[in-house]
Amino acid sequence: MPTLLEALEEKYGMEPDEKEEHVEEEVLVSIFVPKLPPRQSTPQLLILNDCNIDRAGEPEDLKKKCRIVKELDLAQNKLNNWNEVFVILSHMPRVEFVNLSLNHLTGPIQKPPVTKMDHLRNLVLNNTKLEWCSVEKLLRLLPALEELHLSLNEYTHVLIDTVNPKGQPSDTGRSDAGGGQRTDATGNNNTKDETATSQTEEDTMSGCSCSSSTSHLTGQNKSDPAAVEPPPLQTDPHGGVRKLHLTGNYISEWGEICRIGRVFPQLEALVLADCPLRSLKPTDPQGNENDEESHKYFQQLKLLNLSNAKIDSWEDIDRLAEFPALCNVRLQYWPLWARTDSTTEHERRQLLIARLPNISILNGGDTIGAVEREDAERSFIRHYLDKPDAERPRRYYELIGVHGQLDPLVNIDLRPERKVKVRFTFEDQAIERTVDVNRTVSDLKSRLERIFEVPAARMRLYYVDQDFRDLQGLEEMKYPHKVLYSYNIRSGDEIIIERKVKS
């Protein structure tokens, strides 16, 4: 399998001195062509996905070629050793974006050759099966990290937290028998004693302490909520991360997501699509609901994607309304929508808009305007007018205070009558029959043929409007495929039948 350096040279060609060896000494014909020199270093955006890369390559050559790289895509390669990853990144001092998806990076993280990567802002680790203890070690090395992707990693629990196993907060003024440690608002350490520092280095050198716990979970049914939860790894909050993607994992309890909120207190976007979350109410490890507010650790959260969750309660919608900064949500494909009273998607949207007063973008649609919101709130009030008090949510009474008590809308059906009573006259006969106005003139003649014994081919029909009989007289119904309602036929009108005279 090629190294990164070999894959790079194969894609971008030879060095200038290598290329010059093949230039012939004698040139018989000179043609002026604008010179395009061969690339002497890699581009700032380096894409080498699906190249079977498993190693870094010669360090000096790698350093020379990759010194200006800012975005690196190594998805779907054969990297399985974090030391090789760190060797690669150590020679890219300007790198800001790295995609390592679909590399099998389950192994422990040893002490890297660089202590910190101060420019890396976006890290994609989808479908790498990365363990949470490795995530924690990466967070220490990436102080500038702003966006982290951990989708499709088969997580059932979130195994990092800022509280110790007894539930005592550790992000502000933590102290223990071995010494004290204090963190600032961004999660960076202000002070550390020698004991804490040496312990951190020892943990980093020895690899993941939670490997056995995570491996134990990996062998279980990922969708089983009764899976044994290993103790989370205590860490410090990271104040830089603003966006986190956890799509397609098996996390089902909001209490696990609260750990995410504690570790990333400045989080602004959280994507939990295709996660089987059953509720937004936090629970303890035994599954009992606790008194914590769902939004307690998400004070800065603006975007939340919960599509394909297993939520089946309107109370969870009301909990979303309590997130102070939340303005953009995706709530598609919930079991709740299959049993909702609403019969149309438009009515469901109105109920959601009315319940979520701070949401400006719903399910990726246009920004909710003032007119749409007022219409939704009024429709919400009328939706619950006939419901008993026990079924009315708190939001109903809040909106009554805004819009007042509304009367039910009058149900006006503007569709034309489908069945009308028409008087049919043929010579000295006159009868009344009910006619379906959705039928054609040809179909009507076929039916009248059986009543008046006049062949349809020899029948002429004349429509007489009861209100305009004297003004416009008779209107011949001469087009066989014309639909009857196009004549504006109403009950009480008349149709005169004549037999065609043989010519």
Coordinates of C-alpha atoms in Angstrom, one line a residue:
M1 CA 0.0 0.0 0.0
P2 CA 1.3 3.5 -0.8
T3 CA 2.4 6.1 1.7
L4 CA 0.8 9.5 1.7
L5 CA 3.9 10.9 0.0
E6 CA 3.8 8.2 -2.8
A7 CA 0.1 8.9 -3.4
L8 CA 0.8 12.6 -3.5
E9 CA 3.6 12.3 -6.1
E10 CA 1.5 9.9 -8.2
K11 CA -1.3 12.4 -8.3
Y12 CA 0.7 15.6 -8.8
G13 CA 3.6 14.4 -10.9
M14 CA 7.4 14.6 -10.7
E15 CA 9.7 17.2 -9.2
P16 CA 11.2 19.8 -11.6
D17 CA 14.7 18.2 -11.5
E18 CA 13.3 14.8 -12.3
K19 CA 11.4 16.2 -15.2
E20 CA 14.4 18.0 -16.7
E21 CA 16.3 14.7 -17.1
H22 CA 14.0 13.7 -19.9
V23 CA 14.5 17.0 -21.9
E24 CA 16.4 16.3 -25.1
E25 CA 19.7 18.2 -25.5
E26 CA 19.1 19.4 -29.1
V27 CA 16.0 21.4 -30.0
L28 CA 15.4 21.6 -33.7
V29 CA 12.3 23.7 -33.7
S30 CA 11.4 26.4 -31.2
I31 CA 7.8 27.2 -30.5
F32 CA 6.8 29.8 -28.0
V33 CA 4.4 28.3 -25.4
P34 CA 3.5 29.9 -22.1
K35 CA 5.4 28.0 -19.5
L36 CA 3.5 26.1 -16.9
P37 CA 6.0 24.9 -14.4
P38 CA 5.4 21.6 -12.6
R39 CA 4.0 21.8 -9.1
Q40 CA 6.7 22.2 -6.6
S41 CA 4.4 21.8 -3.6
T42 CA 1.0 20.4 -3.0
P43 CA -2.1 22.7 -3.2
Q44 CA -3.7 24.2 -0.1
L45 CA -6.7 21.8 -0.7
L46 CA -5.2 18.3 -0.7
I47 CA -7.6 15.5 -1.6
L48 CA -6.2 12.0 -1.4
N49 CA -9.3 9.9 -0.5
D50 CA -9.6 6.2 -1.3
C51 CA -5.9 5.9 -2.2
N52 CA -5.1 2.9 0.2
I53 CA -2.7 5.1 2.2
D54 CA -1.5 3.5 5.4
R55 CA 1.6 5.5 6.3
A56 CA 3.0 9.0 6.2
G57 CA 6.2 8.5 4.2
E58 CA 9.6 10.2 4.3
P59 CA 9.3 13.0 6.9
E60 CA 11.7 15.5 5.2
D61 CA 10.0 15.2 1.8
L62 CA 6.6 15.3 3.4
K63 CA 7.5 18.5 5.3
K64 CA 8.8 20.1 2.1
K65 CA 5.7 19.3 0.0
C66 CA 2.9 19.9 2.5
R67 CA 4.0 23.0 4.3
I68 CA 1.2 25.2 2.8
V69 CA -1.7 22.6 3.1
K70 CA -4.8 24.1 4.8
E71 CA -7.4 21.4 4.0
L72 CA -6.6 17.7 4.0
D73 CA -9.0 14.9 2.9
L74 CA -7.8 11.4 3.6
A75 CA -11.2 9.7 3.8
Q76 CA -11.5 6.0 3.1
N77 CA -7.8 5.1 3.3
K78 CA -6.1 2.4 5.4
L79 CA -4.8 4.5 8.3
N80 CA -5.2 2.7 11.6
N81 CA -2.4 4.1 13.7
W82 CA -2.7 7.6 15.3
N83 CA 1.1 8.0 15.3
E84 CA 1.0 8.0 11.5
V85 CA -1.8 10.6 11.6
F86 CA 0.2 12.8 13.9
V87 CA 3.3 12.5 11.8
I88 CA 1.3 13.7 8.8
L89 CA -0.3 16.6 10.7
S90 CA 3.0 17.6 12.3
H91 CA 4.3 18.5 8.8
M92 CA 1.3 20.6 7.9
P93 CA 1.6 23.5 10.3
R94 CA -1.2 25.5 8.6
V95 CA -3.8 22.7 8.3
E96 CA -7.3 23.9 9.4
F97 CA -9.5 21.1 8.1
V98 CA -8.9 17.3 8.2
N99 CA -11.2 14.5 7.1
L100 CA -10.2 11.0 8.3
S101 CA -13.6 9.4 7.8
L102 CA -13.7 5.6 7.0
N103 CA -10.2 5.0 8.4
H104 CA -10.2 2.4 11.1
L105 CA -8.8 4.5 14.0
T106 CA -9.9 2.5 17.0
G107 CA -6.5 2.2 18.5
P108 CA -5.2 4.1 21.5
I109 CA -3.6 7.5 21.1
Q110 CA 0.0 7.5 22.3
K111 CA 2.0 10.7 23.1
P112 CA 2.1 12.6 19.7
P113 CA 5.1 14.3 18.3
V114 CA 3.4 17.6 18.6
T115 CA 1.8 18.9 21.8
K116 CA -0.9 21.0 20.2
M117 CA -2.2 21.8 16.8
D118 CA -3.3 25.4 17.1
H119 CA -4.7 25.9 13.6
L120 CA -7.0 22.9 13.2
R121 CA -10.6 24.0 13.3
N122 CA -12.6 21.3 11.6
L123 CA -12.1 17.6 12.2
V124 CA -14.2 14.9 10.5
L125 CA -14.0 11.4 12.1
N126 CA -17.2 9.8 10.7
N127 CA -17.3 5.9 10.7
T128 CA -13.9 5.6 12.3
K129 CA -15.1 3.7 15.4
L130 CA -13.1 6.2 17.5
E131 CA -13.4 5.6 21.2
W132 CA -14.4 8.3 23.6
C133 CA -11.2 8.3 25.5
S134 CA -9.4 9.1 22.2
V135 CA -11.9 11.9 21.6
E136 CA -11.0 13.3 25.0
K137 CA -7.2 13.2 24.2
L138 CA -7.8 14.9 20.8
L139 CA -9.7 17.7 22.5
R140 CA -6.7 18.4 24.6
L141 CA -4.5 18.7 21.5
L142 CA -6.9 20.9 19.5
P143 CA -7.5 24.1 21.4
A144 CA -8.7 25.9 18.3
L145 CA -11.2 23.2 17.2
E146 CA -14.6 24.6 16.2
E147 CA -16.4 21.8 14.4
L148 CA -16.2 18.1 15.1
H149 CA -17.9 15.2 13.2
L150 CA -18.4 11.9 15.1
S151 CA -21.2 10.4 13.0
L152 CA -21.8 6.6 12.4
N153 CA -19.4 5.5 15.1
E154 CA -21.8 3.1 16.8
Y155 CA -21.9 5.1 20.1
T156 CA -24.6 4.0 22.6
H157 CA -23.4 6.3 25.3
V158 CA -21.4 9.5 25.6
L159 CA -18.3 8.5 27.7
I160 CA -16.8 11.9 28.4
D161 CA -18.2 14.4 31.0
T162 CA -17.0 17.2 33.2
V163 CA -18.4 15.7 36.4
N164 CA -16.9 12.9 38.4
P165 CA -18.6 9.6 38.8
K166 CA -20.3 10.9 42.0
G167 CA -21.9 13.7 39.9
Q168 CA -19.9 16.6 41.4
P169 CA -19.1 19.4 38.9
S170 CA -15.4 19.5 37.9
D171 CA -15.3 22.4 35.4
T172 CA -15.0 25.2 38.0
G173 CA -12.6 25.0 41.0
R174 CA -12.2 21.2 41.0
S175 CA -10.1 19.9 43.8
D176 CA -9.2 16.5 45.2
A177 CA -6.7 14.9 47.5
G178 CA -3.9 14.9 44.9
G179 CA -4.1 18.6 44.2
G180 CA -6.3 21.3 42.6
Q181 CA -7.1 22.4 39.1
R182 CA -9.1 25.3 37.8
T183 CA -10.4 25.9 34.3
D184 CA -11.4 29.2 32.6
A185 CA -14.4 29.8 30.4
T186 CA -12.8 28.3 27.4
G187 CA -11.9 25.0 29.2
N188 CA -8.1 25.8 29.1
N189 CA -6.2 24.9 32.3
N190 CA -5.0 27.9 34.3
T191 CA -3.1 26.1 37.0
K192 CA -2.0 22.5 37.5
D193 CA 0.0 20.9 40.1
E194 CA 2.8 18.4 39.3
T195 CA 0.7 15.4 40.4
A196 CA -2.2 16.3 37.9
T197 CA 0.3 17.0 35.1
S198 CA 2.2 13.8 35.6
Q199 CA -1.1 11.9 35.7
T200 CA -2.3 13.4 32.5
E201 CA 1.0 12.5 30.7
E202 CA 0.8 9.0 32.1
D203 CA -2.8 8.6 30.8
T204 CA -1.8 9.9 27.4
M205 CA 1.2 7.6 27.1
S206 CA -0.7 4.5 28.3
G207 CA -3.5 4.8 25.7
C208 CA -7.3 4.7 26.3
S209 CA -8.4 3.8 29.8
C210 CA -11.9 3.2 28.6
S211 CA -11.1 0.8 25.8
S212 CA -12.4 -2.2 27.6
S213 CA -15.7 -0.5 28.4
T214 CA -16.2 0.7 24.9
S215 CA -15.3 -2.7 23.5
H216 CA -17.8 -4.2 25.8
L217 CA -20.5 -2.0 24.5
T218 CA -19.5 -2.6 20.9
G219 CA -20.5 -6.3 21.2
Q220 CA -24.0 -5.5 22.4
N221 CA -27.2 -4.7 20.6
K222 CA -26.6 -1.0 19.7
S223 CA -30.3 -0.2 20.0
D224 CA -30.8 -1.8 23.4
P225 CA -31.5 0.9 25.9
A226 CA -30.7 -1.5 28.7
A227 CA -27.0 -1.8 27.7
V228 CA -24.7 -1.4 30.7
E229 CA -23.3 2.1 30.8
P230 CA -19.5 2.3 31.6
P231 CA -18.4 5.2 33.8
P232 CA -17.6 8.3 31.7
L233 CA -14.1 9.7 31.5
Q234 CA -13.8 13.0 33.4
T235 CA -12.5 15.8 31.3
D236 CA -12.4 19.6 31.2
P237 CA -14.9 21.6 29.1
H238 CA -13.7 22.7 25.6
G239 CA -14.9 26.2 25.0
G240 CA -14.0 26.3 21.3
V241 CA -16.3 23.7 19.7
R242 CA -19.4 25.3 18.1
K243 CA -20.7 22.5 15.9
L244 CA -21.0 18.8 16.7
H245 CA -22.3 16.1 14.4
L246 CA -23.4 12.7 15.9
T247 CA -25.7 11.5 13.1
G248 CA -26.5 7.8 12.9
N249 CA -25.3 6.7 16.4
Y250 CA -27.3 4.6 18.8
I251 CA -27.7 7.1 21.7
S252 CA -31.3 7.0 23.0
E253 CA -31.3 9.0 26.3
W254 CA -31.1 12.8 26.6
G255 CA -29.1 12.4 29.7
E256 CA -26.2 11.3 27.5
I257 CA -26.6 14.4 25.3
C258 CA -26.4 16.6 28.5
R259 CA -22.9 15.3 28.8
I260 CA -22.2 16.8 25.4
G261 CA -23.6 20.1 26.6
R262 CA -21.3 20.1 29.7
V263 CA -18.2 19.2 27.6
F264 CA -18.9 21.8 24.9
P265 CA -20.6 24.8 26.8
Q266 CA -20.4 27.1 23.7
L267 CA -22.1 24.6 21.4
E268 CA -24.2 26.4 18.7
A269 CA -25.2 23.5 16.3
L270 CA -25.9 19.9 17.3
V271 CA -26.8 17.3 14.7
L272 CA -28.5 14.2 16.1
A273 CA -30.3 12.9 13.0
D274 CA -31.0 9.2 12.9
C275 CA -30.3 8.8 16.6
P276 CA -33.1 6.8 18.4
L277 CA -33.7 9.5 21.1
R278 CA -36.9 8.7 23.0
S279 CA -37.4 11.9 24.8
L280 CA -35.8 15.2 25.7
K281 CA -36.3 14.7 29.4
P282 CA -33.0 13.8 31.1
T283 CA -32.8 10.5 32.9
D284 CA -30.4 8.9 35.4
P285 CA -28.5 5.7 34.5
Q286 CA -31.4 3.6 35.9
G287 CA -33.8 5.2 33.5
N288 CA -35.6 7.4 36.1
E289 CA -36.5 11.0 35.1
N290 CA -34.6 13.6 37.0
D291 CA -35.4 17.2 37.7
E292 CA -32.8 18.8 35.4
E293 CA -34.0 21.0 32.7
S294 CA -33.4 19.7 29.1
H295 CA -31.9 23.0 28.0
K296 CA -29.7 23.6 31.1
Y297 CA -26.4 22.9 29.3
F298 CA -27.3 24.3 25.9
Q299 CA -27.5 28.0 26.6
Q300 CA -25.9 28.9 23.2
L301 CA -27.5 26.3 21.0
K302 CA -29.0 27.8 17.9
L303 CA -29.5 24.7 15.6
L304 CA -30.7 21.3 16.6
N305 CA -31.4 18.4 14.2
L306 CA -33.5 15.6 15.6
S307 CA -34.9 14.1 12.4
N308 CA -35.7 10.4 12.7
A309 CA -35.8 10.4 16.5
K310 CA -38.2 8.1 18.3
I311 CA -40.0 11.0 20.1
D312 CA -43.7 10.5 20.5
S313 CA -44.8 13.3 22.8
W314 CA -45.9 16.9 22.4
E315 CA -44.3 17.6 25.8
D316 CA -40.9 17.3 24.2
I317 CA -41.9 20.0 21.7
D318 CA -42.7 22.2 24.6
R319 CA -39.2 21.4 26.1
L320 CA -37.6 22.7 22.8
A321 CA -39.4 26.0 23.3
E322 CA -37.3 26.5 26.5
F323 CA -33.9 26.5 24.8
P324 CA -33.0 30.2 25.1
A325 CA -31.1 30.6 21.8
L326 CA -32.6 27.9 19.7
C327 CA -34.0 29.3 16.4
N328 CA -33.4 26.5 13.8
V329 CA -34.8 22.9 14.2
R330 CA -35.4 19.8 12.1
L331 CA -38.1 17.5 13.6
Q332 CA -38.9 15.3 10.6
Y333 CA -40.0 11.6 10.6
W334 CA -41.1 11.3 14.2
P335 CA -43.6 8.6 15.5
L336 CA -45.5 11.6 16.9
W337 CA -46.5 12.7 13.4
A338 CA -48.0 9.4 12.5
R339 CA -50.6 9.7 15.3
T340 CA -51.1 13.5 15.4
D341 CA -54.6 14.9 15.0
S342 CA -53.5 17.0 12.1
T343 CA -54.5 15.6 8.7
T344 CA -52.2 17.6 6.6
E345 CA -48.5 18.6 6.7
H346 CA -49.6 22.3 6.7
E347 CA -51.6 21.8 9.8
R348 CA -48.7 20.0 11.5
R349 CA -46.4 22.9 10.6
Q350 CA -48.9 25.4 12.1
L351 CA -49.0 23.4 15.4
L352 CA -45.2 23.4 15.6
I353 CA -44.8 27.1 14.8
A354 CA -47.4 28.0 17.4
R355 CA -45.7 25.8 20.1
L356 CA -42.2 27.1 19.3
P357 CA -42.3 30.9 19.6
N358 CA -38.5 31.4 19.1
I359 CA -38.0 29.2 16.1
S360 CA -37.4 31.1 12.9
I361 CA -36.5 28.2 10.6
L362 CA -38.4 24.9 10.7
N363 CA -37.3 21.7 8.9
G364 CA -35.1 23.7 6.5
G365 CA -37.9 25.8 5.1
D366 CA -38.0 29.6 4.6
T367 CA -37.8 32.0 7.5
I368 CA -41.1 32.1 9.4
G369 CA -42.6 35.5 8.9
A370 CA -44.9 37.5 11.1
V371 CA -48.0 36.7 9.1
E372 CA -47.4 33.0 9.0
R373 CA -46.7 32.9 12.8
E374 CA -49.9 34.8 13.6
D375 CA -52.0 32.5 11.3
A376 CA -50.4 29.5 13.0
E377 CA -51.1 30.8 16.5
R378 CA -54.7 31.6 15.7
S379 CA -55.1 28.2 14.1
F380 CA -53.6 26.6 17.2
I381 CA -56.1 28.3 19.5
R382 CA -59.0 27.1 17.3
H383 CA -57.5 23.6 17.2
Y384 CA -58.0 23.3 21.0
L385 CA -61.3 25.2 21.3
D386 CA -63.3 22.0 21.5
K387 CA -60.8 20.1 23.6
P388 CA -61.2 19.6 27.4
D389 CA -59.0 21.7 29.7
A390 CA -56.9 18.6 30.5
E391 CA -55.8 18.3 26.9
R392 CA -55.0 21.9 26.4
P393 CA -51.3 22.7 26.7
R394 CA -49.9 25.7 28.5
R395 CA -49.1 27.4 25.2
Y396 CA -52.9 27.6 24.5
Y397 CA -53.4 29.9 27.4
E398 CA -50.4 32.0 26.5
L399 CA -51.8 32.6 23.1
I400 CA -55.2 33.4 24.4
G401 CA -53.5 36.2 26.3
V402 CA -52.0 37.4 23.0
H403 CA -54.9 37.0 20.5
G404 CA -57.9 36.7 22.8
Q405 CA -60.7 34.1 22.7
L406 CA -61.4 33.4 19.1
D407 CA -64.6 32.1 17.5
P408 CA -64.6 28.9 15.4
L409 CA -64.2 29.6 11.7
V410 CA -67.4 29.2 9.6
N411 CA -67.0 26.2 7.3
I412 CA -67.9 27.5 3.9
D413 CA -67.8 25.0 1.1
L414 CA -67.3 26.8 -2.3
R415 CA -67.2 23.6 -4.3
P416 CA -70.0 23.3 -6.9
E417 CA -72.8 20.8 -6.2
R418 CA -72.0 17.4 -7.5
K419 CA -75.7 16.2 -7.7
V420 CA -78.4 18.5 -9.0
K421 CA -82.1 18.0 -9.8
V422 CA -82.9 18.9 -13.4
R423 CA -86.2 18.9 -15.3
F424 CA -86.0 17.0 -18.6
T425 CA -88.6 17.8 -21.3
F426 CA -89.3 15.8 -24.4
E427 CA -92.3 16.6 -26.5
D428 CA -95.2 16.3 -24.1
Q429 CA -93.2 14.4 -21.4
A430 CA -91.6 16.1 -18.4
I431 CA -89.7 14.4 -15.6
E432 CA -87.2 15.3 -12.9
R433 CA -84.0 13.4 -12.4
T434 CA -80.8 13.8 -10.3
V435 CA -77.8 14.4 -12.5
D436 CA -74.1 14.0 -11.6
V437 CA -72.5 17.2 -13.0
N438 CA -69.1 15.5 -13.3
R439 CA -70.4 13.4 -16.3
T440 CA -70.1 14.4 -19.9
V441 CA -72.9 15.3 -22.4
S442 CA -72.3 12.0 -24.2
D443 CA -72.8 10.1 -21.0
L444 CA -76.0 12.0 -20.3
K445 CA -77.4 11.2 -23.7
S446 CA -76.8 7.5 -23.2
R447 CA -78.8 7.6 -19.9
L448 CA -81.6 9.6 -21.5
E449 CA -81.7 7.1 -24.3
R450 CA -83.2 4.5 -22.0
I451 CA -85.8 6.9 -20.6
F452 CA -87.2 8.5 -23.7
E453 CA -86.4 5.8 -26.2
V454 CA -84.6 8.2 -28.5
P455 CA -81.2 7.0 -29.9
A456 CA -78.3 9.1 -28.5
A457 CA -77.0 9.7 -32.0
R458 CA -80.4 11.3 -33.0
M459 CA -80.7 13.4 -29.8
R460 CA -80.3 17.1 -29.4
L461 CA -80.0 18.7 -25.9
Y462 CA -80.7 22.3 -25.0
Y463 CA -79.8 23.7 -21.6
V464 CA -82.2 26.3 -20.1
D465 CA -81.0 28.4 -17.1
Q466 CA -83.9 29.1 -14.8
D467 CA -82.7 32.6 -14.1
F468 CA -81.8 33.7 -17.6
R469 CA -84.5 31.9 -19.6
D470 CA -85.9 35.1 -21.0
L471 CA -82.6 36.8 -21.6
Q472 CA -80.4 34.2 -23.3
G473 CA -82.9 31.5 -24.3
L474 CA -81.7 28.0 -25.1
E475 CA -78.0 26.8 -25.3
E476 CA -77.4 23.8 -27.4
M477 CA -75.2 21.1 -25.7
K478 CA -73.5 20.2 -28.9
Y479 CA -70.0 19.0 -27.6
P480 CA -70.2 15.3 -26.5
H481 CA -67.1 15.4 -24.3
K482 CA -68.0 18.6 -22.5
V483 CA -68.5 18.1 -18.7
L484 CA -71.9 19.1 -17.4
Y485 CA -70.6 21.4 -14.6
S486 CA -69.1 23.7 -17.2
Y487 CA -72.6 24.8 -18.0
N488 CA -73.1 25.9 -14.4
I489 CA -76.1 23.6 -14.0
R490 CA -78.0 24.0 -10.8
S491 CA -81.0 22.4 -9.2
G492 CA -84.2 23.7 -10.9
D493 CA -82.7 24.2 -14.3
E494 CA -84.2 22.5 -17.4
I495 CA -82.8 20.4 -20.3
I496 CA -85.0 20.1 -23.5
I497 CA -84.6 17.0 -25.7
E498 CA -85.3 17.1 -29.4
R499 CA -85.2 14.3 -32.0
K500 CA -83.0 15.1 -35.0
V501 CA -84.9 15.3 -38.2
K502 CA -83.7 13.0 -41.0
S503 CA -82.3 15.0 -43.9

